[in-house]
CSV table of C-alpha atoms and ligand atoms in Angstrom, one decimal:
chain,number,residue,atom,x,y,z
A,1,UNK,CA,67.6,185.3,31.7
A,2,UNK,CA,66.8,189.0,31.8
A,3,UNK,CA,66.7,189.1,28.0
A,4,UNK,CA,64.3,186.2,27.8
A,5,UNK,CA,62.1,187.8,30.4
A,6,UNK,CA,62.1,191.0,28.4
A,7,UNK,CA,61.3,189.0,25.3
A,8,UNK,CA,58.4,187.3,26.9
A,9,UNK,CA,56.6,190.5,27.4
A,10,UNK,CA,56.4,190.8,23.6
A,11,UNK,CA,54.8,187.4,23.3
A,12,UNK,CA,51.0,186.9,23.1
A,13,UNK,CA,50.5,184.9,26.2
A,14,UNK,CA,49.0,187.4,28.7
A,15,UNK,CA,50.4,190.3,26.8
A,16,UNK,CA,47.0,191.8,27.0
A,17,UNK,CA,44.2,192.9,24.9
A,18,UNK,CA,46.1,195.7,23.2
A,19,UNK,CA,48.4,193.4,21.4
A,20,UNK,CA,45.5,191.0,20.6
A,21,UNK,CA,43.5,193.9,19.2
A,22,UNK,CA,46.5,195.0,17.1
A,23,UNK,CA,46.8,191.5,15.7
A,24,UNK,CA,43.1,191.4,14.8
A,25,UNK,CA,43.3,194.9,13.3
A,26,UNK,CA,46.4,193.9,11.2
A,27,UNK,CA,44.5,190.8,9.9
A,28,UNK,CA,41.4,192.8,9.0
A,29,UNK,CA,43.5,195.7,7.5
A,30,UNK,CA,45.4,193.1,5.3
A,31,UNK,CA,42.2,191.7,4.0
A,32,UNK,CA,41.2,195.0,2.4
A,33,UNK,CA,44.0,195.3,-0.2
A,34,UNK,CA,43.8,191.6,-0.9
A,35,UNK,CA,40.1,191.9,-1.6
A,36,UNK,CA,40.5,195.0,-3.7
A,37,UNK,CA,43.3,193.5,-5.9
A,38,UNK,CA,41.9,190.0,-6.2
A,39,UNK,CA,40.5,190.6,-9.7
A,40,UNK,CA,43.9,191.8,-10.9
A,41,UNK,CA,45.7,188.8,-9.3
A,42,UNK,CA,43.2,186.3,-10.8
A,43,UNK,CA,43.7,187.9,-14.3
A,44,UNK,CA,47.4,187.9,-13.9
A,45,UNK,CA,47.4,184.2,-12.8
A,46,UNK,CA,45.5,183.3,-16.0
A,47,UNK,CA,47.9,185.1,-18.3
A,48,UNK,CA,51.1,183.8,-16.8
A,49,UNK,CA,52.4,180.5,-18.1
A,50,UNK,CA,54.7,177.9,-16.4
A,51,UNK,CA,53.2,178.6,-13.0
A,52,UNK,CA,52.6,175.6,-10.8
A,53,UNK,CA,49.0,174.4,-10.4
A,54,UNK,CA,49.0,174.9,-6.6
A,55,UNK,CA,50.3,178.5,-7.1
A,56,UNK,CA,47.7,179.1,-9.8
A,57,UNK,CA,44.9,177.8,-7.6
A,58,UNK,CA,46.1,180.0,-4.7
A,59,UNK,CA,46.2,183.1,-6.8
A,60,UNK,CA,42.8,182.4,-8.3
A,61,UNK,CA,41.3,182.1,-4.8
A,62,UNK,CA,43.5,184.6,-3.2
A,63,UNK,CA,40.8,186.2,-0.9
A,64,UNK,CA,39.4,182.9,0.6
A,65,UNK,CA,43.0,181.7,0.9
A,66,UNK,CA,44.0,184.8,2.8
A,67,UNK,CA,41.0,184.5,5.1
A,68,UNK,CA,41.8,180.8,5.9
A,69,UNK,CA,45.5,181.0,6.2
A,70,UNK,CA,45.5,184.4,8.0
A,71,UNK,CA,42.7,183.4,10.3
A,72,UNK,CA,44.5,180.2,11.2
A,73,UNK,CA,47.7,182.1,12.0
A,74,UNK,CA,45.7,184.7,14.0
A,75,UNK,CA,44.1,182.0,16.0
A,76,UNK,CA,47.5,180.4,16.8
A,77,UNK,CA,48.9,183.8,17.8
A,78,UNK,CA,45.9,184.6,20.0
A,79,UNK,CA,45.6,181.3,21.7
A,80,UNK,CA,48.9,179.5,21.7
A,81,UNK,CA,50.9,180.0,24.9
A,82,UNK,CA,54.2,181.0,23.4
A,83,UNK,CA,55.7,181.5,26.9
A,84,UNK,CA,55.2,177.7,27.5
A,85,UNK,CA,58.7,176.6,26.7
A,86,UNK,CA,60.3,179.4,28.6
A,87,UNK,CA,58.1,178.8,31.7
A,88,UNK,CA,58.9,175.0,31.4
A,89,UNK,CA,62.7,175.7,31.3
A,90,UNK,CA,62.4,178.0,34.3
A,91,UNK,CA,60.4,175.5,36.4
A,92,UNK,CA,62.8,172.7,35.4
A,93,UNK,CA,65.8,174.8,36.5
A,94,UNK,CA,64.3,175.2,40.0
A,95,UNK,CA,63.6,171.4,40.2
A,96,UNK,CA,59.8,171.5,40.0
A,97,UNK,CA,59.5,168.2,38.3
A,98,UNK,CA,57.6,164.9,39.1
A,99,UNK,CA,59.2,161.6,39.9
A,100,UNK,CA,59.9,160.9,36.2
A,101,UNK,CA,61.4,164.3,35.7
A,102,UNK,CA,58.4,165.7,33.8
A,103,UNK,CA,57.9,169.5,34.1
A,104,UNK,CA,54.5,171.2,34.5
A,105,UNK,CA,53.2,172.4,31.2
A,106,UNK,CA,51.8,176.0,30.8
A,107,UNK,CA,48.4,175.6,29.1
A,108,UNK,CA,47.1,179.1,29.3
A,109,UNK,CA,47.7,182.5,30.9
A,110,UNK,CA,44.9,185.0,31.2
A,111,UNK,CA,43.8,188.0,33.1
A,112,UNK,CA,41.5,187.2,36.0
A,113,UNK,CA,38.1,188.8,35.3
A,114,UNK,CA,37.4,189.8,38.9
A,115,UNK,CA,40.8,191.1,39.7
A,116,UNK,CA,42.3,192.9,36.7
A,117,UNK,CA,45.8,193.1,38.2
A,118,UNK,CA,45.9,189.4,38.5
A,119,UNK,CA,47.0,186.8,35.9
A,120,UNK,CA,46.0,183.2,36.1
A,121,UNK,CA,48.7,180.8,35.0
A,122,UNK,CA,47.1,177.4,34.2
A,123,UNK,CA,49.5,174.5,34.3
A,124,UNK,CA,49.1,170.8,33.5
A,125,UNK,CA,50.4,169.5,36.8
A,126,UNK,CA,52.1,166.2,36.0
A,127,UNK,CA,51.0,164.8,39.4
A,128,UNK,CA,53.2,167.1,41.4
A,129,UNK,CA,51.7,167.6,44.9
A,130,UNK,CA,50.4,171.1,45.7
A,131,UNK,CA,52.8,171.1,48.7
A,132,UNK,CA,55.8,171.0,46.3
A,133,UNK,CA,54.5,174.1,44.5
A,134,UNK,CA,54.1,175.7,48.0
A,135,UNK,CA,57.6,174.7,49.1
A,136,UNK,CA,59.1,176.3,45.9
A,137,UNK,CA,56.9,179.3,45.9
A,138,UNK,CA,59.7,181.8,46.3
A,139,UNK,CA,61.8,180.1,43.6
A,140,UNK,CA,58.8,180.0,41.2
A,141,UNK,CA,58.3,183.7,41.8
A,142,UNK,CA,61.9,184.4,40.9
A,143,UNK,CA,61.9,182.0,37.9
A,144,UNK,CA,58.7,183.5,36.4
A,145,UNK,CA,59.3,187.0,37.6
A,146,UNK,CA,55.9,187.2,39.4
A,147,UNK,CA,54.5,187.6,42.8
A,148,UNK,CA,52.2,184.7,43.6
A,149,UNK,CA,48.9,185.5,45.3
A,150,UNK,CA,47.5,182.0,45.5
A,151,UNK,CA,48.3,178.5,44.3
A,152,UNK,CA,45.5,176.0,44.0
A,153,UNK,CA,44.2,173.0,42.1
A,154,UNK,CA,42.0,173.7,39.1
A,155,UNK,CA,39.4,171.3,37.9
A,156,UNK,CA,40.8,168.1,39.3
A,157,UNK,CA,44.4,167.7,40.5
A,158,UNK,CA,45.9,167.6,37.0
A,159,UNK,CA,45.6,171.3,36.8
A,160,UNK,CA,47.4,173.8,39.0
A,161,UNK,CA,46.4,177.5,38.9
A,162,UNK,CA,48.9,180.2,39.9
A,163,UNK,CA,47.2,183.5,40.7
A,164,UNK,CA,50.0,186.1,40.2
A,165,UNK,CA,50.7,189.8,39.9
A,166,UNK,CA,53.8,191.4,38.5
A,167,UNK,CA,56.9,190.9,40.6
A,168,UNK,CA,57.5,193.4,43.4
A,169,UNK,CA,53.7,194.2,43.8
A,170,UNK,CA,53.2,194.0,47.5
A,171,UNK,CA,50.5,194.3,50.2
A,172,UNK,CA,50.4,197.3,52.5
A,173,UNK,CA,52.4,196.8,55.7
A,174,UNK,CA,49.5,198.0,57.8
A,175,UNK,CA,45.7,197.7,57.1
A,176,UNK,CA,43.7,199.1,60.0
A,177,UNK,CA,40.5,197.2,61.0
A,178,UNK,CA,37.2,199.0,60.5
A,179,UNK,CA,34.0,197.8,62.1
A,180,UNK,CA,32.2,197.8,58.7
A,181,UNK,CA,34.5,194.9,57.6
A,182,UNK,CA,32.6,192.6,60.0
A,183,UNK,CA,31.0,189.9,57.9
A,184,UNK,CA,27.2,189.8,57.7
A,185,UNK,CA,27.3,186.0,57.3
A,186,UNK,CA,26.9,183.9,60.3
A,187,UNK,CA,30.3,182.8,61.5
A,188,UNK,CA,32.4,184.0,58.7
A,189,UNK,CA,35.4,185.6,60.3
A,190,UNK,CA,37.5,188.2,58.4
A,191,UNK,CA,41.3,187.7,58.6
A,192,UNK,CA,42.7,190.5,56.4
A,193,UNK,CA,43.4,191.2,52.8
A,194,UNK,CA,45.3,189.5,50.0
A,195,UNK,CA,46.0,190.9,46.6
A,196,UNK,CA,42.7,189.2,45.6
A,197,UNK,CA,40.7,191.1,48.2
A,198,UNK,CA,39.3,190.3,51.7
A,199,UNK,CA,40.3,186.8,53.2
A,200,UNK,CA,37.7,185.1,55.3
A,201,UNK,CA,37.1,181.8,57.0
A,202,UNK,CA,33.8,180.1,57.6
A,203,UNK,CA,33.7,178.2,60.9
A,204,UNK,CA,31.0,176.0,59.5
A,205,UNK,CA,33.5,174.6,56.9
A,206,UNK,CA,36.8,174.9,58.8
A,207,UNK,CA,35.7,174.8,62.4
A,208,UNK,CA,39.1,174.9,64.2
A,209,UNK,CA,42.1,177.0,63.6
A,210,UNK,CA,45.8,176.4,64.1
A,211,UNK,CA,47.8,179.7,64.1
A,212,UNK,CA,51.6,179.7,64.0
A,213,UNK,CA,54.4,182.1,63.7
A,214,UNK,CA,57.6,183.1,65.3
A,215,UNK,CA,57.6,185.7,68.1
A,216,UNK,CA,56.4,189.1,67.0
A,217,UNK,CA,54.9,187.8,63.8
A,218,UNK,CA,51.4,189.1,64.8
A,219,UNK,CA,49.7,186.0,66.2
A,220,UNK,CA,48.1,187.6,69.2
A,221,UNK,CA,46.9,190.5,67.2
A,222,UNK,CA,45.2,188.2,64.7
A,223,UNK,CA,43.9,186.0,67.4
A,224,UNK,CA,42.3,188.9,69.1
A,225,UNK,CA,40.9,190.2,65.8
A,226,UNK,CA,39.1,186.9,65.4
A,227,UNK,CA,37.9,186.8,69.0
A,228,UNK,CA,36.6,190.3,68.8
A,229,UNK,CA,34.5,189.4,65.7
A,230,UNK,CA,33.3,186.2,67.4
A,231,UNK,CA,32.1,188.3,70.4
A,232,UNK,CA,30.3,190.7,68.1
A,233,UNK,CA,28.5,187.8,66.5
A,234,UNK,CA,27.3,186.7,69.9
A,235,UNK,CA,29.7,183.8,70.7
A,236,UNK,CA,30.9,182.9,74.1
A,237,UNK,CA,34.7,183.2,74.2
A,238,UNK,CA,37.0,181.4,76.6
A,239,UNK,CA,40.7,182.2,76.7
A,240,UNK,CA,43.6,180.3,78.2
A,241,UNK,CA,46.3,182.9,78.8
A,242,UNK,CA,49.3,181.5,80.6
A,243,UNK,CA,51.4,184.6,80.0
A,244,UNK,CA,50.0,186.3,83.1
A,245,UNK,CA,47.4,188.4,81.3
A,246,UNK,CA,49.9,190.7,79.4
A,247,UNK,CA,48.3,190.0,76.0
A,248,UNK,CA,44.7,190.4,77.2
A,249,UNK,CA,44.0,193.7,79.0
A,250,UNK,CA,41.1,194.0,81.4
A,251,UNK,CA,38.5,194.7,78.8
A,252,UNK,CA,38.9,191.1,77.6
A,253,UNK,CA,38.4,189.8,81.2
A,254,UNK,CA,35.0,191.5,81.3
A,255,UNK,CA,33.8,190.0,78.1
A,256,UNK,CA,35.4,186.6,78.0
A,257,UNK,CA,36.0,183.7,80.4
A,258,UNK,CA,39.7,183.7,81.2
A,259,UNK,CA,41.8,181.0,82.8
A,260,UNK,CA,45.4,181.5,83.8
A,261,UNK,CA,46.6,178.2,85.2
A,262,UNK,CA,46.4,174.5,84.4
A,263,UNK,CA,43.8,173.2,86.9
A,264,UNK,CA,41.5,176.1,85.9
A,265,UNK,CA,42.0,175.2,82.3
A,266,UNK,CA,41.2,171.5,83.0
A,267,UNK,CA,38.0,172.6,84.7
A,268,UNK,CA,37.0,174.8,81.8
A,269,UNK,CA,37.7,172.1,79.2
A,270,UNK,CA,35.8,169.5,81.3
A,271,UNK,CA,32.8,171.9,81.3
A,272,UNK,CA,33.1,172.4,77.6
A,273,UNK,CA,33.2,168.6,76.9
A,274,UNK,CA,30.2,168.2,79.2
A,275,UNK,CA,28.4,171.0,77.3
A,276,UNK,CA,29.3,169.1,74.1
A,277,UNK,CA,27.7,165.9,75.4
A,278,UNK,CA,24.6,167.9,76.5
A,279,UNK,CA,24.3,169.5,73.0
A,280,UNK,CA,24.7,166.1,71.4
A,281,UNK,CA,21.7,164.9,73.4
A,282,UNK,CA,19.6,168.0,72.5
A,283,UNK,CA,20.4,167.7,68.8
A,284,UNK,CA,19.7,164.0,68.8
A,285,UNK,CA,16.4,164.4,70.4
A,286,UNK,CA,15.4,166.9,67.7
A,287,UNK,CA,17.0,164.9,64.9
A,288,UNK,CA,19.2,167.8,63.9
A,289,UNK,CA,22.7,167.4,62.6
A,290,UNK,CA,24.2,170.7,63.6
A,291,UNK,CA,23.8,173.7,65.8
A,292,UNK,CA,22.2,176.0,63.3
A,293,UNK,CA,19.6,173.4,62.3
A,294,UNK,CA,18.8,172.9,66.0
A,295,UNK,CA,18.5,176.6,66.7
A,296,UNK,CA,16.2,176.9,63.7
A,297,UNK,CA,14.1,173.8,64.5
A,298,UNK,CA,13.8,174.3,68.3
A,299,UNK,CA,13.8,178.1,68.2
A,300,UNK,CA,16.7,177.7,70.5
A,301,UNK,CA,19.6,180.0,71.1
A,302,UNK,CA,22.6,177.8,71.8
A,303,UNK,CA,25.5,180.1,71.4
A,304,UNK,CA,28.7,179.2,69.7
A,305,UNK,CA,31.6,178.7,72.0
A,306,UNK,CA,35.2,179.6,71.0
A,307,UNK,CA,38.1,178.3,73.1
A,308,UNK,CA,41.3,180.2,72.3
A,309,UNK,CA,44.8,179.5,73.6
A,310,UNK,CA,47.6,181.9,72.7
A,311,UNK,CA,50.5,179.5,73.3
A,312,UNK,CA,49.2,176.0,73.2
A,313,UNK,CA,52.7,174.3,73.0
A,314,UNK,CA,53.7,176.0,76.3
A,315,UNK,CA,50.5,174.7,77.9
A,316,UNK,CA,50.9,171.1,76.7
A,317,UNK,CA,54.6,170.8,77.2
A,318,UNK,CA,55.2,168.0,79.8
A,319,UNK,CA,59.0,168.5,80.0
A,320,UNK,CA,60.1,168.5,83.6
A,321,UNK,CA,56.5,168.0,84.9
A,322,UNK,CA,56.0,165.7,87.9
A,323,UNK,CA,53.5,162.8,87.9
A,324,UNK,CA,50.5,164.8,89.1
A,325,UNK,CA,51.1,167.6,86.6
A,326,UNK,CA,51.6,165.1,83.8
A,327,UNK,CA,48.2,163.6,84.7
A,328,UNK,CA,46.5,167.1,84.5
A,329,UNK,CA,48.2,167.8,81.2
A,330,UNK,CA,47.1,164.4,79.8
A,331,UNK,CA,43.5,165.2,80.7
A,332,UNK,CA,43.7,168.7,79.1
A,333,UNK,CA,45.0,167.1,76.0
A,334,UNK,CA,42.3,164.4,76.0
A,335,UNK,CA,39.5,167.0,76.3
A,336,UNK,CA,41.0,169.2,73.6
A,337,UNK,CA,41.1,166.1,71.4
A,338,UNK,CA,37.4,165.5,72.0
A,339,UNK,CA,36.5,169.0,71.1
A,340,UNK,CA,38.8,168.9,68.0
A,341,UNK,CA,37.0,165.8,66.8
A,342,UNK,CA,33.4,166.5,67.7
A,343,UNK,CA,33.1,170.2,68.4
A,344,UNK,CA,32.1,171.3,65.0
A,345,UNK,CA,28.6,170.0,64.9
A,346,UNK,CA,27.8,171.4,68.3
A,347,UNK,CA,29.2,174.8,67.7
A,348,UNK,CA,32.4,174.5,69.9
A,349,UNK,CA,35.5,175.7,68.1
A,350,UNK,CA,39.2,175.8,68.9
A,351,UNK,CA,41.7,178.5,68.0
A,352,UNK,CA,45.1,177.4,69.0
A,353,UNK,CA,48.2,179.5,68.5
A,354,UNK,CA,51.9,178.5,68.8
A,355,UNK,CA,55.3,179.8,68.1
A,356,UNK,CA,57.2,176.7,69.0
A,357,UNK,CA,58.7,174.7,66.2
A,358,UNK,CA,58.2,171.4,68.0
A,359,UNK,CA,56.0,168.9,66.2
A,360,UNK,CA,55.8,166.5,69.2
A,361,UNK,CA,54.0,168.9,71.5
A,362,UNK,CA,50.7,169.3,69.6
A,363,UNK,CA,49.4,165.7,69.4
A,364,UNK,CA,48.7,164.5,65.8
A,365,UNK,CA,45.0,163.8,66.6
A,366,UNK,CA,44.4,167.4,67.6
A,367,UNK,CA,46.5,168.8,64.8
A,368,UNK,CA,44.8,166.8,62.1
A,369,UNK,CA,41.4,168.2,63.2
A,370,UNK,CA,42.6,171.8,63.1
A,371,UNK,CA,41.8,172.2,59.4
A,372,UNK,CA,42.2,175.9,59.1
A,373,UNK,CA,46.0,176.5,59.2
A,374,UNK,CA,47.5,180.0,59.3
A,375,UNK,CA,51.2,180.7,59.5
A,376,UNK,CA,53.0,184.0,59.9
A,377,UNK,CA,56.7,184.7,59.7
A,378,UNK,CA,58.4,181.4,60.5
A,379,UNK,CA,61.4,179.1,59.9
A,380,UNK,CA,60.9,176.1,57.7
A,381,UNK,CA,60.4,173.7,60.6
A,382,UNK,CA,57.5,175.8,62.1
A,383,UNK,CA,56.0,176.3,58.7
A,384,UNK,CA,56.1,172.6,58.1
A,385,UNK,CA,54.4,171.9,61.4
A,386,UNK,CA,51.6,174.4,60.8
A,387,UNK,CA,51.1,174.1,57.0
A,388,UNK,CA,52.7,170.8,56.1
A,389,UNK,CA,54.9,172.9,53.7
A,390,UNK,CA,57.8,175.3,54.1
A,391,UNK,CA,55.8,177.9,52.2
A,392,UNK,CA,55.7,180.5,55.1
A,393,UNK,CA,59.5,180.4,55.5
A,394,UNK,CA,59.7,181.1,51.8
A,395,UNK,CA,57.2,183.9,51.2
A,396,UNK,CA,56.8,185.8,54.4
A,397,UNK,CA,59.6,188.4,54.6
A,398,UNK,CA,61.8,188.2,57.7
A,399,UNK,CA,60.7,191.6,59.0
A,400,UNK,CA,57.0,191.2,58.3
A,401,UNK,CA,54.3,191.7,61.0
A,402,UNK,CA,50.8,190.6,60.5
A,403,UNK,CA,51.7,188.9,57.2
A,404,UNK,CA,50.3,185.3,57.0
A,405,UNK,CA,50.1,182.4,54.7
A,406,UNK,CA,46.7,180.5,54.8
A,407,UNK,CA,46.5,176.7,54.2
A,408,UNK,CA,45.1,177.3,50.7
A,409,UNK,CA,48.2,179.2,49.7
A,410,UNK,CA,46.8,182.7,50.1
A,411,UNK,CA,49.2,185.3,51.5
A,412,UNK,CA,47.4,188.1,53.4
A,413,UNK,CA,48.0,191.1,55.6
A,414,UNK,CA,45.9,190.8,58.7
A,415,UNK,CA,43.9,193.8,59.8
A,416,UNK,CA,45.6,195.7,62.6
A,417,UNK,CA,43.1,195.8,65.4
A,418,UNK,CA,43.3,198.6,67.9
A,419,UNK,CA,42.3,197.5,71.3
A,420,UNK,CA,42.2,201.1,72.5
A,421,UNK,CA,39.0,201.5,70.5
A,422,UNK,CA,37.6,198.2,71.5
A,423,UNK,CA,33.9,198.0,71.2
A,424,UNK,CA,33.0,194.5,72.1
A,425,UNK,CA,29.4,195.1,71.4
A,426,UNK,CA,28.0,191.9,73.0
A,427,UNK,CA,28.5,191.0,76.6
A,428,UNK,CA,29.5,187.5,77.4
B,501,ATP,N1,48.3,193.0,61.3
B,501,ATP,C1,49.3,193.8,61.7
B,501,ATP,N2,49.7,194.9,61.0
B,501,ATP,C2,50.7,195.6,61.4
B,501,ATP,N3,51.5,195.4,62.5
B,501,ATP,C3,51.1,194.3,63.2
B,501,ATP,C4,50.1,193.4,62.9
B,501,ATP,N4,50.0,192.5,63.8
B,501,ATP,C5,51.0,192.7,64.7
B,501,ATP,N5,51.7,193.8,64.3
B,501,ATP,C6,52.8,194.4,65.1
B,501,ATP,O1,53.6,193.3,65.6
B,501,ATP,C7,53.7,193.4,67.0
B,501,ATP,C8,53.7,192.0,67.5
B,501,ATP,O2,52.5,191.4,67.3
B,501,ATP,P1,52.0,190.2,68.3
B,501,ATP,O3,52.1,190.5,69.7
B,501,ATP,O4,50.6,189.8,67.8
B,501,ATP,O5,53.0,189.1,67.9
B,501,ATP,P2,53.1,187.6,68.4
B,501,ATP,O6,53.2,186.7,67.2
B,501,ATP,O7,51.9,187.3,69.2
B,501,ATP,O8,54.4,187.6,69.3
B,501,ATP,P3,54.7,186.6,70.5
B,501,ATP,O9,54.9,185.2,70.0
B,501,ATP,O10,55.9,187.2,71.1
B,501,ATP,O11,53.5,186.7,71.5
B,501,ATP,C9,52.5,194.2,67.4
B,501,ATP,O12,52.7,194.9,68.6
B,501,ATP,C10,52.3,195.2,66.3
B,501,ATP,O13,53.1,196.3,66.4
B,502,MG,MG1,51.6,186.8,71.2
């Protein structure tokens, strides 16, 4: 295995422009003596008897023959992915095959223009779901001796692109937040950095977020990073904190609407769903399809509303609850479900965090509408619940803090946000 990896670095696929330039130079350098001696070769071919006709024709047209044959060979050396067979064998050995046993085929490997450290491996996918690639991410990294930055479909689902850097390249353990990282675009929130650069989410495209990770993985820090940005962008932020306020010091209480117990939460969510209905009426009257259109058309200033809950599974867990409490919890769930389904158009967003590896607690209808999924350090059960793949268990190191896997396969280090220097510029 080690030998074959060493060998692969000598092969033209992705070996870089130096080898490619050497090959071209050798081809051109070879053309000079052939051109200079072609007259002698032609004369020699004419004098020699008993030489085959093909040989004679070749010698008589030695220079065009060199250009053609050499050019063809050069093209093959430059373009053919010689590492293909090796990559295929490695992927087969880790069981990345489709239902008929076919292995993905390496079509190309090239350096990414925007990120010179990154190579893009283009595979013909053989109808293997992207989640299978995600589930085997760690094994693929070992097999191909790379660190994967991102896995995604190429043009259509029959191509899978692996964005990868050399093995053992890693992100920094801490990246401090700086105010200048705040996105200038309306409701683009910055999460952190991957090896491809800053990682952002646009609430217009992925309006609700499900954030998971085991205890100490960095959920609360990331949640507060997002809420801080939302406040700076002028949103109204509501926070359900059932941990007695330990995670949200008093500065948050000044800027956000806080609720600490179930009835208060139900009242808040009832208000939010009523606001949703009110906004629905306003937008309908103006013939607008979303909040930004309405604000533009009506010169209005309806603010976005973010509802965040740091431990949603604890809040929704009905275990041991009496009838009255069960009723309250059912209503909380129903209102969350309405916001998850309809909130987007009316600028009402959910950010729900959990550390509980319990699929039953977050109802499917809410979960399926939380389309932005982020998972930190987690076991395979929690990773499966959050991302529908065991990827986070595979790629986030056991001691990592603030390291997350996004639903699109991007691994990033979230910015470390220092509350001590909190400047929540906009008052709620
Ligand atoms: N982005 C980060 N970069 C570096 N360190 C971080 C980062 N995020 C969190 N940490 C470290 O990890 C610790 C735990 O973070 P946090 O409280 O956010 O975890 P959590 O997932 O919310 O845990 P719990 O589930 O117990 O609430 C922080 O006190 C901080 O020291
Ligand atoms: Mg926490």
